[in-house]
Coordinates of C-alpha atoms and ligand atoms in Angstrom, one line a residue:
X1 CA -11.9 44.7 -23.0
X2 CA -15.5 45.4 -23.0
X3 CA -17.3 44.1 -19.9
X4 CA -20.6 42.5 -20.7
X5 CA -19.5 41.3 -24.0
X6 CA -17.0 38.8 -22.4
X7 CA -17.1 37.3 -19.0
X8 CA -14.9 39.4 -16.6
X9 CA -13.7 36.2 -14.9
X10 CA -10.8 34.8 -16.9
X11 CA -9.4 31.6 -15.3
X12 CA -6.4 31.9 -17.7
X13 CA -5.1 35.0 -15.8
X14 CA -4.1 32.7 -12.9
X15 CA -2.3 30.2 -15.2
X16 CA 0.3 32.6 -16.5
X17 CA 3.6 31.6 -14.9
X18 CA 4.6 29.2 -12.1
X19 CA 4.2 31.7 -9.3
X20 CA 0.6 32.5 -10.3
X21 CA -0.2 28.8 -10.6
X22 CA 1.3 28.0 -7.2
X23 CA -0.8 30.7 -5.6
X24 CA -4.0 28.9 -6.3
X25 CA -2.8 25.3 -6.4
X26 CA -5.3 23.0 -4.5
X27 CA -3.2 19.8 -4.3
X28 CA 0.4 19.8 -3.3
X29 CA 2.4 16.6 -3.3
X30 CA 5.2 16.0 -0.9
X31 CA 7.4 13.1 0.2
X32 CA 5.3 13.0 3.4
X33 CA 2.4 11.6 1.4
X34 CA 4.3 8.5 0.4
X35 CA 4.5 5.0 2.0
X36 CA 7.2 2.9 0.3
X37 CA 6.6 -0.9 0.0
X38 CA 9.7 -3.0 0.9
X39 CA 10.2 -6.7 0.2
X40 CA 12.6 -8.5 2.6
X41 CA 13.9 -12.0 2.0
X42 CA 16.3 -14.5 3.5
X43 CA 20.0 -14.8 2.5
X44 CA 23.0 -12.5 2.5
X45 CA 24.1 -9.7 0.2
X46 CA 20.9 -10.0 -1.8
X47 CA 19.4 -7.1 -3.6
X48 CA 17.4 -8.6 -6.4
X49 CA 15.5 -6.4 -8.8
X50 CA 12.0 -7.7 -9.5
X51 CA 11.9 -8.4 -13.3
X52 CA 8.5 -6.9 -13.8
X53 CA 9.1 -3.9 -11.5
X54 CA 12.3 -2.2 -12.6
X55 CA 13.8 -0.1 -9.8
X56 CA 12.1 -2.2 -7.0
X57 CA 14.3 -4.8 -5.1
X58 CA 13.9 -7.7 -2.8
X59 CA 16.6 -7.2 -0.1
X60 CA 18.1 -9.5 2.5
X61 CA 18.3 -8.2 6.1
X62 CA 22.0 -7.2 5.8
X63 CA 21.1 -4.9 2.9
X64 CA 17.9 -3.5 4.5
X65 CA 19.5 -0.5 6.2
X66 CA 20.9 0.8 2.9
X67 CA 17.4 0.9 1.6
X68 CA 16.1 2.6 4.8
X69 CA 18.8 5.2 4.8
X70 CA 18.1 6.0 1.2
X71 CA 14.4 6.5 1.9
X72 CA 15.1 8.8 4.9
X73 CA 17.5 10.9 2.9
X74 CA 14.7 11.4 0.4
X75 CA 12.3 12.5 3.1
X76 CA 10.3 9.3 3.1
X77 CA 9.4 8.2 6.6
X78 CA 6.9 5.4 6.1
X79 CA 7.6 1.9 4.9
X80 CA 5.2 -1.0 4.4
X81 CA 7.0 -4.3 4.9
X82 CA 6.4 -7.5 3.0
X83 CA 8.2 -10.8 3.8
X84 CA 9.3 -13.6 1.6
X85 CA 9.8 -16.4 4.1
X86 CA 12.4 -19.1 4.1
X87 CA 9.8 -21.8 4.1
X88 CA 6.0 -22.0 3.5
X89 CA 3.4 -24.5 4.8
X90 CA -0.4 -25.1 4.6
X91 CA -1.2 -22.7 7.4
X92 CA 1.5 -20.1 6.7
X93 CA 3.0 -20.6 10.2
X94 CA 6.2 -18.6 9.4
X95 CA 3.9 -15.5 9.4
X96 CA 3.9 -15.5 13.3
X97 CA 7.4 -16.9 13.9
X98 CA 9.1 -14.7 16.5
X99 CA 12.2 -14.8 14.2
X100 CA 10.3 -14.6 10.9
X101 CA 11.7 -12.4 8.2
X102 CA 9.5 -9.4 8.8
X103 CA 9.9 -9.6 12.6
X104 CA 13.7 -9.5 12.2
X105 CA 13.4 -6.6 9.7
X106 CA 11.3 -4.7 12.3
X107 CA 13.9 -5.2 15.0
X108 CA 16.7 -4.0 12.8
X109 CA 14.9 -0.8 11.6
X110 CA 13.7 0.0 15.2
X111 CA 17.2 -0.3 16.5
X112 CA 19.0 1.6 13.7
X113 CA 16.5 4.1 12.4
X114 CA 14.0 5.0 15.1
X115 CA 12.8 7.9 12.9
X116 CA 11.4 5.4 10.3
X117 CA 7.7 4.5 10.8
X118 CA 7.1 0.8 10.2
X119 CA 3.9 -0.6 8.9
X120 CA 3.6 -4.4 8.4
X121 CA 1.4 -6.0 5.9
X122 CA -0.6 -8.7 7.6
X123 CA -1.7 -11.5 5.3
X124 CA -1.2 -15.3 4.8
X125 CA -0.7 -15.5 1.1
X126 CA 3.1 -14.9 1.2
X127 CA 3.5 -17.6 3.8
X128 CA 1.1 -20.4 2.7
X129 CA 2.2 -23.1 0.3
X130 CA -1.0 -22.7 -1.7
X131 CA -0.7 -18.9 -1.9
X132 CA -4.2 -18.2 -0.6
X133 CA -4.9 -15.5 2.0
X134 CA -6.1 -17.9 4.7
X135 CA -6.6 -21.5 5.9
X136 CA -8.1 -23.8 3.4
X137 CA -11.0 -26.2 4.0
X138 CA -10.9 -29.7 2.5
X139 CA -12.9 -28.4 -0.4
X140 CA -10.3 -25.8 -1.2
X141 CA -12.3 -22.8 0.1
X142 CA -10.7 -20.3 2.4
X143 CA -12.2 -20.7 5.9
X144 CA -12.9 -17.2 7.0
X145 CA -13.4 -17.7 10.7
X146 CA -10.5 -20.1 11.2
X147 CA -8.2 -17.6 9.4
X148 CA -8.9 -14.8 11.9
X149 CA -6.9 -16.3 14.6
X150 CA -3.9 -16.9 12.3
X151 CA -4.0 -13.2 11.2
X152 CA -4.3 -12.1 14.8
X153 CA -1.2 -14.2 15.7
X154 CA 0.7 -12.6 12.8
X155 CA -0.3 -9.1 13.9
X156 CA 0.6 -9.6 17.5
X157 CA 3.9 -11.2 16.5
X158 CA 4.7 -8.1 14.4
X159 CA 3.7 -5.8 17.2
X160 CA 6.1 -7.7 19.5
X161 CA 8.9 -7.2 17.0
X162 CA 8.3 -3.5 17.1
X163 CA 6.1 -2.5 14.1
X164 CA 4.4 0.8 14.6
X165 CA 1.2 -0.1 12.7
X166 CA -0.3 -3.2 11.2
X167 CA -2.1 -3.4 7.8
X168 CA -4.3 -6.4 7.2
X169 CA -4.7 -7.1 3.4
X170 CA -6.4 -10.5 3.5
X171 CA -10.1 -9.3 3.2
X172 CA -11.5 -11.9 5.6
X173 CA -14.8 -10.7 7.2
X174 CA -14.5 -9.6 10.8
X175 CA -10.7 -9.5 10.9
X176 CA -10.4 -5.9 12.2
X177 CA -12.4 -6.4 15.3
X178 CA -10.8 -9.8 16.0
X179 CA -7.3 -8.3 15.5
X180 CA -8.0 -5.2 17.5
X181 CA -9.1 -7.4 20.5
X182 CA -6.0 -9.6 20.1
X183 CA -3.7 -6.6 20.0
X184 CA -5.3 -5.0 23.0
X185 CA -5.2 -8.2 25.0
X186 CA -1.5 -8.6 24.2
X187 CA -0.8 -5.1 25.5
X188 CA -0.6 -3.3 22.1
X189 CA -3.6 -1.0 22.4
X190 CA -1.4 1.8 21.0
X191 CA -0.7 0.0 17.7
X192 CA -3.0 1.3 15.0
X193 CA -4.6 -0.7 12.3
X194 CA -4.6 0.5 8.7
X195 CA -7.2 -1.7 7.0
X196 CA -7.0 -2.7 3.4
X197 CA -10.8 -2.2 3.6
X198 CA -11.7 -1.7 0.0
X199 CA -9.6 -4.1 -1.9
X200 CA -10.7 -5.2 -5.4
X201 CA -10.0 -8.5 -7.1
X202 CA -7.7 -7.0 -9.6
X203 CA -5.5 -7.9 -12.5
X204 CA -3.1 -5.2 -11.4
X205 CA -1.5 -7.3 -8.7
X206 CA 0.3 -9.5 -11.2
X207 CA 3.8 -8.1 -10.7
X208 CA 3.5 -8.1 -6.9
X209 CA 2.6 -11.8 -6.9
X210 CA 5.9 -12.4 -8.7
X211 CA 7.7 -10.1 -6.2
X212 CA 6.2 -11.7 -3.1
X213 CA 5.9 -15.2 -4.6
X214 CA 2.3 -15.3 -3.7
X215 CA 0.3 -16.4 -6.8
X216 CA -2.4 -18.8 -5.7
X217 CA -1.6 -22.3 -6.9
X218 CA -5.2 -22.8 -7.9
X219 CA -8.3 -20.6 -8.3
X220 CA -8.3 -16.8 -7.6
X221 CA -9.2 -14.4 -4.9
X222 CA -12.6 -13.4 -6.1
X223 CA -14.4 -15.1 -3.2
X224 CA -12.8 -12.7 -0.7
X225 CA -11.7 -9.6 -2.7
X226 CA -14.2 -7.1 -4.1
X227 CA -16.0 -7.0 -7.5
X228 CA -14.5 -4.1 -9.5
X229 CA -18.1 -3.2 -10.5
X230 CA -19.1 -2.1 -7.0
X231 CA -18.5 1.2 -5.3
X232 CA -21.4 1.3 -2.8
X233 CA -20.0 -1.9 -1.4
X234 CA -16.6 -0.3 -1.2
X235 CA -17.9 2.3 1.1
X236 CA -19.7 -0.3 3.1
X237 CA -16.5 -2.3 3.6
X238 CA -14.8 0.8 4.9
X239 CA -17.6 1.6 7.3
X240 CA -17.6 -2.0 8.7
X241 CA -13.9 -1.9 9.3
X242 CA -14.2 1.5 11.0
X243 CA -16.9 0.1 13.2
X244 CA -14.6 -2.8 14.2
X245 CA -11.8 -0.4 15.1
X246 CA -9.8 0.5 12.0
X247 CA -7.8 3.7 12.4
X248 CA -7.2 4.2 8.7
X249 CA -8.9 2.7 5.6
X250 CA -7.7 2.0 2.1
X251 CA -8.7 1.8 -1.5
X252 CA -6.7 -0.5 -3.7
X253 CA -5.8 -0.4 -6.6
X254 CA -5.8 3.4 -7.0
X255 CA -6.1 4.6 -10.6
X256 CA -9.1 2.5 -11.8
X257 CA -10.9 3.3 -8.5
X258 CA -10.5 7.1 -8.0
X259 CA -14.2 7.4 -7.8
X260 CA -14.3 4.9 -5.0
X261 CA -11.5 6.7 -3.2
X262 CA -13.4 10.0 -3.4
X263 CA -16.5 8.3 -2.0
X264 CA -14.7 6.5 0.8
X265 CA -12.9 9.6 1.9
X266 CA -16.1 11.8 1.7
X267 CA -18.5 9.3 3.2
X268 CA -16.4 8.0 6.0
X269 CA -14.5 11.2 6.9
X270 CA -11.7 8.8 7.9
X271 CA -8.0 8.9 7.1
X272 CA -7.8 7.1 3.8
X273 CA -4.8 5.6 2.0
X274 CA -4.6 4.6 -1.7
X275 CA -2.4 1.8 -2.9
X276 CA -0.9 2.6 -6.3
X277 CA -0.3 -1.1 -7.0
X278 CA 2.4 -3.1 -8.8
X279 CA 0.6 -3.4 -12.2
X280 CA 0.0 0.4 -12.2
X281 CA 3.7 0.9 -11.6
X282 CA 4.8 -1.6 -14.2
X283 CA 2.7 -0.1 -17.0
X284 CA 4.3 3.3 -16.4
X285 CA 7.8 1.8 -16.3
X286 CA 7.2 -0.2 -19.5
X287 CA 5.8 2.7 -21.5
X288 CA 8.6 5.0 -20.2
X289 CA 11.3 2.5 -21.2
X290 CA 9.9 2.4 -24.7
X291 CA 10.0 6.2 -24.8
X292 CA 6.3 6.4 -25.2
X293 CA 5.6 8.6 -22.2
X294 CA 7.6 11.1 -20.1
X295 CA 7.9 9.2 -16.9
X296 CA 8.5 12.1 -14.6
X297 CA 5.5 14.0 -15.9
X298 CA 3.2 11.0 -15.8
X299 CA 4.2 9.9 -12.4
X300 CA 3.8 13.3 -10.8
X301 CA 0.4 13.7 -12.6
X302 CA -1.0 10.4 -11.4
X303 CA 0.2 10.8 -7.8
X304 CA -1.4 14.3 -7.8
X305 CA -4.6 12.8 -9.1
X306 CA -4.7 10.2 -6.4
X307 CA -4.2 12.8 -3.7
X308 CA -6.7 15.1 -5.3
X309 CA -9.3 12.3 -5.3
X310 CA -8.9 12.2 -1.5
X311 CA -5.9 10.1 -0.5
X312 CA -4.3 11.1 2.8
X313 CA -1.4 8.7 2.1
X314 CA -0.3 7.0 -1.1
X315 CA 1.4 3.6 -1.0
X316 CA 3.6 3.7 -4.2
X317 CA 6.6 2.1 -5.7
X318 CA 7.2 5.5 -7.4
X319 CA 7.9 7.1 -4.0
X320 CA 11.7 7.4 -4.3
X321 CA 11.6 8.9 -7.8
X322 CA 8.8 11.2 -7.0
X323 CA 10.5 12.4 -3.8
X324 CA 13.7 13.1 -5.8
X325 CA 11.7 15.0 -8.5
X326 CA 9.8 17.0 -5.9
X327 CA 13.0 18.1 -4.2
X328 CA 14.5 19.5 -7.4
Ligands
PBG401 C1 -1.4 -9.5 0.0 C2 -1.2 -8.3 -0.8 C3 -1.3 -8.1 -2.2 C4 -0.9 -6.8 -2.5 C5 -0.6 -6.2 -1.3 N1 -0.9 -7.2 -0.3 C6 -1.6 -9.1 -3.3 C7 -2.8 -9.8 -3.5 O1 -3.8 -9.5 -2.9 O2 -2.9 -10.7 -4.3 C8 -0.7 -6.2 -3.9 C9 0.1 -5.1 -4.0 C10 0.5 -4.7 -5.4 O3 0.1 -5.3 -6.4 O4 1.4 -3.8 -5.5 N2 -2.7 -10.0 0.0

């Protein structure tokens, strides 16, 4: 080859063969990157597949350890717990019941699998009869400040039951500072908070709301979740939560918001999680079932993309499959 006529630098030289590609690979996925969301429900012997999320199950407490052991065998050490309570009321009081479904799940996992790291989602929408993320005023608006105490009760109750970390997903203003103080006063100053800081009002939560039975009975969540058009505000939300004491922040959903994820990571410099949400999962599953895409290839590509954009951790329903494929 004549130098001068062609550029000497030929990127293709490093693409020839797996070993050459591995040498310069910038983003490497591993099972350690994943947090697996787990739905626990009352009853016995229950392992019910969620219709819109093939491969994802709601399990009763007696079936929980099978799920936990499967995850550990795959090298997945982080779970995010969601509860489907036996009963719901206006205030969502089962959220801070000492013997609530998530609290019991924490005790079981702590006793039987101490190597599993437990994160509890903290929100009211799975526990309220109306499905909103907080206490309602007479006019049907969620009362931000009255909700803070309820969320703090829930977080403290989960800490008492043994969760390692709490993850508030409600999007009330000021909840991180309020919750931090409540946890500290209750003696849980070592329990970190992963804040769903940058959570958009998204159509992609549809299948989750089936799974957690948390669809609002009227209205939507646009008054407290973020406008998909805003990224500057997404960074600001993360900075507020950090100032209030968040240990990790989050961008949710992941795929339509990779630009926001990149900004939040770069501009905060804080540990940042991305939530690859239910609707994102269901789209892949549906297309794969129709034979329209190669599921393995697409899943590993999208998870790599989320990590490349800046995620330190990825909350994903694909975790088990991805861990299996990565181990091959
Ligand atoms: C609770 C909560 C939601 C999700 C996580 N925590 C639903 C919502 O805000 O409506 C969604 C997760 C997913 O879609 O996978 N507030």
